[in-house]
mmCIF file of C-alpha atoms in Angstrom:
data_model
loop_
_atom_site.group_PDB
_atom_site.id
_atom_site.type_symbol
_atom_site.label_atom_id
_atom_site.label_comp_id
_atom_site.label_asym_id
_atom_site.label_seq_id
_atom_site.Cartn_x
_atom_site.Cartn_y
_atom_site.Cartn_z
ATOM 1 C CA MET A 1 -32.291 81.433 -48.341
ATOM 2 C CA SER A 2 -31.917 78.559 -45.866
ATOM 3 C CA ARG A 3 -30.770 75.236 -47.262
ATOM 4 C CA ALA A 4 -32.194 71.865 -46.248
ATOM 5 C CA PRO A 5 -29.695 69.699 -44.373
ATOM 6 C CA ALA A 6 -27.891 67.113 -46.460
ATOM 7 C CA SER A 7 -29.269 63.600 -46.201
ATOM 8 C CA GLY A 8 -27.145 60.899 -44.626
ATOM 9 C CA LEU A 9 -28.501 58.343 -47.115
ATOM 10 C CA LEU A 10 -25.683 56.986 -49.250
ATOM 11 C CA TYR A 11 -27.667 54.516 -51.357
ATOM 12 C CA GLY A 12 -30.135 51.688 -51.486
ATOM 13 C CA ALA A 13 -28.869 48.365 -52.789
ATOM 14 C CA HIS A 14 -29.508 44.660 -53.146
ATOM 15 C CA VAL A 15 -27.263 41.774 -52.185
ATOM 16 C CA ARG A 16 -27.731 38.057 -52.712
ATOM 17 C CA ALA A 17 -27.310 36.401 -49.329
ATOM 18 C CA ASN A 18 -28.735 33.156 -47.953
ATOM 19 C CA SER A 19 -29.810 32.403 -51.536
ATOM 20 C CA ILE A 20 -32.302 35.292 -51.743
ATOM 21 C CA ARG A 21 -32.254 38.946 -52.820
ATOM 22 C CA GLN A 22 -32.004 41.212 -49.791
ATOM 23 C CA HIS A 23 -32.558 44.954 -50.046
ATOM 24 C CA TYR A 24 -31.070 47.508 -47.672
ATOM 25 C CA LEU A 25 -30.490 51.234 -47.225
ATOM 26 C CA ARG A 26 -27.087 52.537 -46.115
ATOM 27 C CA PHE A 27 -26.531 55.771 -44.211
ATOM 28 C CA GLY A 28 -23.426 57.616 -43.059
ATOM 29 C CA GLY A 29 -20.703 55.245 -44.159
ATOM 30 C CA THR A 30 -18.107 55.873 -41.450
ATOM 31 C CA GLY A 31 -17.640 54.660 -37.907
ATOM 32 C CA THR A 32 -18.939 51.526 -36.261
ATOM 33 C CA ALA A 33 -21.602 49.562 -38.109
ATOM 34 C CA ILE A 34 -25.237 49.377 -36.994
ATOM 35 C CA VAL A 35 -27.726 47.005 -38.611
ATOM 36 C CA ILE A 36 -31.406 47.848 -38.034
ATOM 37 C CA VAL A 37 -33.974 45.069 -38.480
ATOM 38 C CA PRO A 38 -37.591 46.351 -38.646
ATOM 39 C CA GLY A 39 -40.722 44.658 -37.339
ATOM 40 C CA ILE A 40 -43.339 42.398 -38.856
ATOM 41 C CA SER A 41 -44.940 44.854 -41.307
ATOM 42 C CA THR A 42 -42.358 47.628 -41.494
ATOM 43 C CA THR A 43 -39.772 48.329 -44.164
ATOM 44 C CA ALA A 44 -36.315 49.858 -44.306
ATOM 45 C CA ALA A 45 -37.776 53.057 -45.767
ATOM 46 C CA GLN A 46 -39.939 53.500 -42.671
ATOM 47 C CA TRP A 47 -36.840 53.437 -40.435
ATOM 48 C CA ALA A 48 -34.896 55.894 -42.604
ATOM 49 C CA PHE A 49 -35.739 58.815 -40.307
ATOM 50 C CA ILE A 50 -34.054 57.000 -37.405
ATOM 51 C CA ALA A 51 -31.041 55.979 -39.508
ATOM 52 C CA GLU A 52 -30.629 59.620 -40.562
ATOM 53 C CA ARG A 53 -30.200 60.588 -36.920
ATOM 54 C CA LEU A 54 -27.874 57.719 -36.013
ATOM 55 C CA CYS A 55 -25.550 57.903 -39.016
ATOM 56 C CA ILE A 56 -23.388 60.728 -37.665
ATOM 57 C CA GLY A 57 -20.364 58.724 -36.594
ATOM 58 C CA HIS A 58 -21.958 55.397 -37.504
ATOM 59 C CA ASP A 59 -22.279 53.269 -40.629
ATOM 60 C CA VAL A 60 -25.985 52.371 -40.584
ATOM 61 C CA TYR A 61 -27.629 49.599 -42.616
ATOM 62 C CA VAL A 62 -31.420 49.174 -42.559
ATOM 63 C CA LEU A 63 -32.639 45.821 -43.846
ATOM 64 C CA ASP A 64 -35.860 44.862 -45.583
ATOM 65 C CA VAL A 65 -36.745 41.520 -43.989
ATOM 66 C CA ARG A 66 -37.721 38.877 -46.555
ATOM 67 C CA GLY A 67 -41.284 39.368 -47.739
ATOM 68 C CA ARG A 68 -41.249 43.102 -47.016
ATOM 69 C CA GLY A 69 -40.185 46.205 -48.893
ATOM 70 C CA LEU A 70 -37.895 45.503 -51.843
ATOM 71 C CA SER A 71 -36.430 42.217 -50.576
ATOM 72 C CA GLU A 72 -37.427 38.951 -52.210
ATOM 73 C CA SER A 73 -40.897 37.591 -51.482
ATOM 74 C CA GLY A 74 -43.258 34.962 -52.853
ATOM 75 C CA PRO A 75 -44.793 31.539 -52.300
ATOM 76 C CA HIS A 76 -41.408 29.822 -52.665
ATOM 77 C CA LEU A 77 -40.008 31.412 -49.504
ATOM 78 C CA ASN A 78 -39.885 30.140 -45.947
ATOM 79 C CA TYR A 79 -40.877 32.951 -43.561
ATOM 80 C CA SER A 80 -39.846 31.268 -40.318
ATOM 81 C CA LEU A 81 -37.745 32.879 -37.602
ATOM 82 C CA ASP A 82 -34.840 30.588 -38.482
ATOM 83 C CA ALA A 83 -34.987 31.649 -42.139
ATOM 84 C CA CYS A 84 -35.017 35.355 -41.232
ATOM 85 C CA ALA A 85 -32.150 34.916 -38.765
ATOM 86 C CA SER A 86 -30.148 33.048 -41.419
ATOM 87 C CA ASP A 87 -30.794 35.952 -43.801
ATOM 88 C CA LEU A 88 -29.385 38.408 -41.278
ATOM 89 C CA VAL A 89 -26.255 36.357 -40.589
ATOM 90 C CA SER A 90 -25.646 35.921 -44.327
ATOM 91 C CA PHE A 91 -26.368 39.593 -45.036
ATOM 92 C CA ALA A 92 -23.695 40.765 -42.599
ATOM 93 C CA GLY A 93 -21.254 38.220 -43.989
ATOM 94 C CA ALA A 94 -21.916 39.163 -47.609
ATOM 95 C CA LEU A 95 -21.236 42.834 -46.869
ATOM 96 C CA GLY A 96 -18.132 41.995 -44.853
ATOM 97 C CA LEU A 97 -19.336 43.753 -41.746
ATOM 98 C CA GLY A 98 -17.055 43.391 -38.766
ATOM 99 C CA PRO A 99 -18.484 43.285 -35.247
ATOM 100 C CA TYR A 100 -21.611 45.439 -35.516
ATOM 101 C CA THR A 101 -24.414 46.674 -33.302
ATOM 102 C CA LEU A 102 -27.608 44.788 -34.079
ATOM 103 C CA MET A 103 -30.776 46.745 -33.370
ATOM 104 C CA GLY A 104 -34.099 44.960 -33.878
ATOM 105 C CA HIS A 105 -37.628 46.251 -33.362
ATOM 106 C CA SER A 106 -40.452 43.871 -32.412
ATOM 107 C CA MET A 107 -40.112 40.842 -34.739
ATOM 108 C CA GLY A 108 -36.718 42.253 -35.723
ATOM 109 C CA GLY A 109 -35.656 41.900 -32.107
ATOM 110 C CA ARG A 110 -36.563 38.216 -32.105
ATOM 111 C CA ILE A 111 -34.603 37.780 -35.339
ATOM 112 C CA GLY A 112 -31.670 39.563 -33.699
ATOM 113 C CA ILE A 113 -31.759 37.313 -30.625
ATOM 114 C CA ARG A 114 -31.507 34.157 -32.694
ATOM 115 C CA ALA A 115 -28.870 35.565 -35.060
ATOM 116 C CA ALA A 116 -26.755 36.779 -32.125
ATOM 117 C CA ARG A 117 -26.938 33.364 -30.496
ATOM 118 C CA TRP A 118 -25.859 31.682 -33.727
ATOM 119 C CA ARG A 119 -23.062 34.118 -34.603
ATOM 120 C CA PRO A 120 -21.961 35.949 -31.436
ATOM 121 C CA SER A 121 -18.518 36.786 -32.812
ATOM 122 C CA SER A 122 -20.148 39.083 -35.404
ATOM 123 C CA VAL A 123 -22.241 41.108 -32.944
ATOM 124 C CA GLU A 124 -20.676 43.786 -30.758
ATOM 125 C CA GLN A 125 -23.932 44.731 -29.057
ATOM 126 C CA LEU A 126 -27.587 43.674 -29.334
ATOM 127 C CA ILE A 127 -30.310 46.277 -28.752
ATOM 128 C CA LEU A 128 -33.809 44.808 -28.491
ATOM 129 C CA ILE A 129 -36.722 47.198 -29.026
ATOM 130 C CA ASP A 130 -39.933 45.854 -27.444
ATOM 131 C CA PRO A 131 -39.704 42.312 -28.900
ATOM 132 C CA PRO A 132 -42.733 40.024 -28.430
ATOM 133 C CA VAL A 133 -42.163 37.718 -25.463
ATOM 134 C CA SER A 134 -44.963 35.301 -26.303
ATOM 135 C CA GLY A 135 -44.071 31.691 -27.027
ATOM 136 C CA PRO A 136 -45.002 28.087 -26.253
ATOM 137 C CA GLY A 137 -47.064 27.949 -23.074
ATOM 138 C CA ARG A 138 -47.058 31.742 -22.679
ATOM 139 C CA ARG A 139 -49.716 34.425 -22.975
ATOM 140 C CA ALA A 140 -50.645 35.473 -26.501
ATOM 141 C CA TYR A 141 -49.012 38.436 -28.188
ATOM 142 C CA PRO A 142 -51.361 41.327 -27.344
ATOM 143 C CA ILE A 143 -51.528 42.748 -30.878
ATOM 144 C CA PRO A 144 -53.769 40.518 -33.056
ATOM 145 C CA ILE A 145 -53.047 39.717 -36.688
ATOM 146 C CA GLU A 146 -56.526 40.493 -38.067
ATOM 147 C CA PRO A 147 -56.302 44.327 -38.082
ATOM 148 C CA LEU A 148 -52.883 44.067 -39.700
ATOM 149 C CA LEU A 149 -54.227 41.856 -42.486
ATOM 150 C CA LYS A 150 -57.181 44.202 -42.960
ATOM 151 C CA LEU A 151 -54.741 47.081 -43.354
ATOM 152 C CA LEU A 152 -52.685 45.072 -45.843
ATOM 153 C CA HIS A 153 -55.774 44.314 -47.936
ATOM 154 C CA SER A 154 -56.721 47.994 -47.986
ATOM 155 C CA ALA A 155 -53.166 48.833 -49.073
ATOM 156 C CA LYS A 156 -53.298 46.380 -51.954
ATOM 157 C CA ARG A 157 -56.571 48.009 -53.090
ATOM 158 C CA GLY A 158 -55.043 51.483 -52.873
ATOM 159 C CA GLU A 159 -57.364 52.465 -50.007
ATOM 160 C CA ILE A 160 -54.934 52.544 -47.110
ATOM 161 C CA ASP A 161 -54.703 56.311 -46.776
ATOM 162 C CA ALA A 162 -58.287 56.527 -45.519
ATOM 163 C CA ALA A 163 -57.737 53.588 -43.170
ATOM 164 C CA LEU A 164 -54.682 55.221 -41.604
ATOM 165 C CA ARG A 165 -56.656 58.423 -41.007
ATOM 166 C CA SER A 166 -59.718 56.769 -39.478
ATOM 167 C CA PRO A 167 -60.728 57.653 -35.881
ATOM 168 C CA SER A 168 -59.416 54.283 -34.650
ATOM 169 C CA ALA A 169 -55.968 54.664 -36.251
ATOM 170 C CA PRO A 170 -52.916 55.818 -34.256
ATOM 171 C CA ARG A 171 -52.403 59.586 -34.247
ATOM 172 C CA TRP A 172 -49.114 59.593 -36.172
ATOM 173 C CA PRO A 173 -47.349 62.591 -37.731
ATOM 174 C CA GLU A 174 -48.070 63.065 -41.412
ATOM 175 C CA GLN A 175 -44.678 61.792 -42.612
ATOM 176 C CA HIS A 176 -45.232 58.427 -40.924
ATOM 177 C CA ILE A 177 -48.790 58.067 -42.203
ATOM 178 C CA ARG A 178 -47.501 58.645 -45.718
ATOM 179 C CA ALA A 179 -44.606 56.208 -45.313
ATOM 180 C CA ARG A 180 -46.937 53.507 -43.976
ATOM 181 C CA ALA A 181 -49.375 54.128 -46.827
ATOM 182 C CA GLU A 182 -46.607 53.923 -49.425
ATOM 183 C CA TRP A 183 -44.931 50.717 -48.235
ATOM 184 C CA MET A 184 -47.583 48.554 -46.563
ATOM 185 C CA HIS A 185 -48.632 46.941 -49.842
ATOM 186 C CA THR A 186 -45.153 45.397 -50.247
ATOM 187 C CA CYS A 187 -45.724 43.001 -47.341
ATOM 188 C CA ASP A 188 -46.351 39.401 -48.323
ATOM 189 C CA GLU A 189 -49.538 38.248 -46.580
ATOM 190 C CA ARG A 190 -48.096 34.841 -45.737
ATOM 191 C CA ALA A 191 -45.001 36.525 -44.290
ATOM 192 C CA LEU A 192 -47.230 38.439 -41.876
ATOM 193 C CA ILE A 193 -49.292 35.389 -40.942
ATOM 194 C CA GLU A 194 -46.301 33.103 -40.424
ATOM 195 C CA GLY A 195 -44.350 35.788 -38.592
ATOM 196 C CA HIS A 196 -47.224 36.386 -36.187
ATOM 197 C CA ARG A 197 -47.728 32.645 -35.723
ATOM 198 C CA GLY A 198 -44.033 32.360 -34.920
ATOM 199 C CA PHE A 199 -44.483 34.784 -32.015
ATOM 200 C CA HIS A 200 -46.415 31.975 -30.324
ATOM 201 C CA HIS A 201 -44.458 28.941 -31.558
ATOM 202 C CA ASP A 202 -40.816 30.046 -31.298
ATOM 203 C CA ASP A 203 -39.153 30.063 -27.878
ATOM 204 C CA ILE A 204 -36.802 33.053 -27.817
ATOM 205 C CA HIS A 205 -36.399 32.716 -24.042
ATOM 206 C CA ARG A 206 -34.286 29.637 -24.659
ATOM 207 C CA ASP A 207 -32.078 31.765 -26.914
ATOM 208 C CA LEU A 208 -31.824 34.549 -24.339
ATOM 209 C CA ALA A 209 -30.392 32.155 -21.785
ATOM 210 C CA HIS A 210 -27.526 31.354 -24.159
ATOM 211 C CA LEU A 211 -26.649 34.854 -25.377
ATOM 212 C CA SER A 212 -23.009 35.795 -24.889
ATOM 213 C CA VAL A 213 -23.092 39.274 -26.468
ATOM 214 C CA PRO A 214 -23.753 42.500 -24.523
ATOM 215 C CA THR A 215 -27.508 43.001 -24.717
ATOM 216 C CA ALA A 216 -29.906 45.848 -23.942
ATOM 217 C CA LEU A 217 -33.703 45.931 -23.948
ATOM 218 C CA ILE A 218 -35.891 48.995 -24.555
ATOM 219 C CA VAL A 219 -39.442 48.527 -23.249
ATOM 220 C CA ALA A 220 -42.451 50.560 -24.368
ATOM 221 C CA GLY A 221 -44.158 51.892 -21.239
ATOM 222 C CA ARG A 222 -47.566 51.960 -22.947
ATOM 223 C CA GLY A 223 -47.102 49.014 -25.273
ATOM 224 C CA GLY A 224 -48.312 46.088 -23.185
ATOM 225 C CA VAL A 225 -45.917 43.789 -25.053
ATOM 226 C CA ILE A 226 -43.427 43.446 -22.192
ATOM 227 C CA ARG A 227 -44.734 43.482 -18.609
ATOM 228 C CA PRO A 228 -42.777 43.808 -15.350
ATOM 229 C CA GLU A 229 -42.949 40.061 -14.796
ATOM 230 C CA ASP A 230 -41.444 39.551 -18.262
ATOM 231 C CA GLU A 231 -38.557 41.837 -17.360
ATOM 232 C CA THR A 232 -37.972 39.795 -14.214
ATOM 233 C CA GLU A 233 -37.785 36.578 -16.215
ATOM 234 C CA ILE A 234 -35.511 38.129 -18.837
ATOM 235 C CA ARG A 235 -33.140 39.335 -16.108
ATOM 236 C CA ARG A 236 -33.076 35.857 -14.633
ATOM 237 C CA LEU A 237 -32.199 34.349 -18.018
ATOM 238 C CA LEU A 238 -29.676 37.069 -18.918
ATOM 239 C CA PRO A 239 -28.456 38.806 -15.739
ATOM 240 C CA SER A 240 -26.154 41.191 -17.621
ATOM 241 C CA ILE A 241 -28.946 42.758 -19.670
ATOM 242 C CA ALA A 242 -29.443 46.536 -19.477
ATOM 243 C CA ILE A 243 -33.132 47.485 -19.486
ATOM 244 C CA ARG A 244 -34.543 50.901 -20.306
ATOM 245 C CA THR A 245 -38.214 51.902 -20.310
ATOM 246 C CA LEU A 246 -39.657 54.638 -22.521
ATOM 247 C CA GLU A 247 -42.703 55.410 -20.417
ATOM 248 C CA SER A 248 -44.298 57.827 -22.884
ATOM 249 C CA ALA A 249 -44.486 55.461 -25.854
ATOM 250 C CA GLY A 250 -46.397 52.525 -27.246
ATOM 251 C CA HIS A 251 -45.006 49.648 -29.278
ATOM 252 C CA GLN A 252 -44.062 51.929 -32.203
ATOM 253 C CA MET A 253 -41.908 53.958 -29.840
ATOM 254 C CA GLN A 254 -39.641 55.310 -32.569
ATOM 255 C CA ILE A 255 -42.718 57.219 -33.822
ATOM 256 C CA ASP A 256 -44.577 57.863 -30.561
ATOM 257 C CA ASP A 257 -41.597 59.565 -28.897
ATOM 258 C CA THR A 258 -38.775 59.886 -31.400
ATOM 259 C CA GLU A 259 -36.580 62.109 -29.244
ATOM 260 C CA GLY A 260 -36.999 59.952 -26.153
ATOM 261 C CA PHE A 261 -36.284 56.832 -28.163
ATOM 262 C CA LEU A 262 -33.142 58.288 -29.740
ATOM 263 C CA SER A 263 -31.912 59.505 -26.368
ATOM 264 C CA ILE A 264 -32.019 55.946 -25.025
ATOM 265 C CA VAL A 265 -30.446 54.437 -28.151
ATOM 266 C CA GLU A 266 -27.627 56.975 -28.209
ATOM 267 C CA GLU A 267 -26.918 56.379 -24.525
ATOM 268 C CA LEU A 268 -26.753 52.619 -25.129
ATOM 269 C CA LEU A 269 -24.479 53.076 -28.133
ATOM 270 C CA ALA A 270 -22.117 55.248 -26.093
ATOM 271 C CA ARG A 271 -21.877 53.031 -23.028
ATOM 272 C CA PRO A 272 -18.821 50.840 -22.487
ATOM 273 C CA VAL A 273 -19.587 47.364 -23.809
ATOM 274 C CA ARG A 274 -18.340 44.709 -21.410
ATOM 275 C CA PRO A 275 -18.781 41.054 -22.280
ATOM 276 C CA SER A 276 -18.771 39.899 -18.653
ATOM 277 C CA ARG A 277 -22.118 38.955 -17.129
ATOM 278 C CA VAL A 278 -22.808 41.508 -14.408
ATOM 279 C CA HIS A 279 -26.280 42.113 -12.985
ATOM 280 C CA VAL A 280 -27.447 45.572 -13.986
ATOM 281 C CA GLN A 281 -30.573 47.117 -12.402
ATOM 282 C CA GLN A 282 -31.422 49.898 -14.832
ATOM 283 C CA THR A 283 -35.106 49.945 -15.687
ATOM 284 C CA GLY A 284 -36.302 53.484 -16.240
ATOM 285 C CA ASP A 285 -33.022 55.245 -15.414
ATOM 286 C CA GLN A 286 -32.952 57.249 -18.620
#
C-alpha cells in the first residue's frame, strides 16, 4: 500500500512581538530562513501548500498578518502599513532569525518593502509577488473592496461555500476553495477596509527608491495589478531589481499556476544574491 508523503509542517505557534500576538506556521526547519507574508484576506494556512514545496532545504515561516487567521485582531488594533511592517520586523527579531528571504504576496509585498527599508540588515533577499502599485496621485488598485467585503459577510454567516462556487467565482481547485471557505471568516472587516485604503494612501514607490537589499518582482501576466509602465518606473527607482512575469496567471498566481510560480521562486532563491546595484533586464525570461 502506498504511503502519503510526510508533511514538512513542524508546528503552528504564537509569539508576542510588537506588543501583539502573532501566529505563524513553520515548515522544514533547516537551511536558510524564508518568511512568507500573505495578502490582504489570506492566511498562513492558505499558503501552507507553497511552504510545503519550499521547505526542502529551507526553514519556512508563514505569518498571519494582524487581523487575519489566528493572529490578534480587534477594534484596539491599528491596521496601517506601518503597524504591519513593525509586526514583521519584531516577529523576525523575536524568533531570532538571521538574514532571511522575505517573500510577500500583494499587500504582503508592500509590508515587505517597508520592513526591508527599515531593517535591511535582517533581509537577505526580498521577493515581491504582484504587490499593488497604487498610491497617492496614482491609478486606483484594480480590485475593488466591495466584493471582498461581501465574501467576508457570507463567510461570517456560514454561507461562503456557495459564494465560492458561484458562476462568477474564480475556477480554483477544490483544496483552495475549501481553504478559502474555512479561513475567510477570520479576517477583521476593518483590517480589510484599512488595508485596501492604504493601497491608495501609502507611497511604496518612495520606499522602493531607498531599498538596499537584493529585490525581485514577480508579475502576474493576467492580473492587471502591475502594467508595463509600472515595471518601467520600478526599474527606474530600483535599477538592480530582477523582474519575472508569469504570463499564465492572475493575481492569485500561486493558485492559478502553482508549478510556474514555484519554478520562478525556486530560480530566484537559487540565484547568486549580489548587493551591488546592477541593471538587470529580465522580464519574462523564465
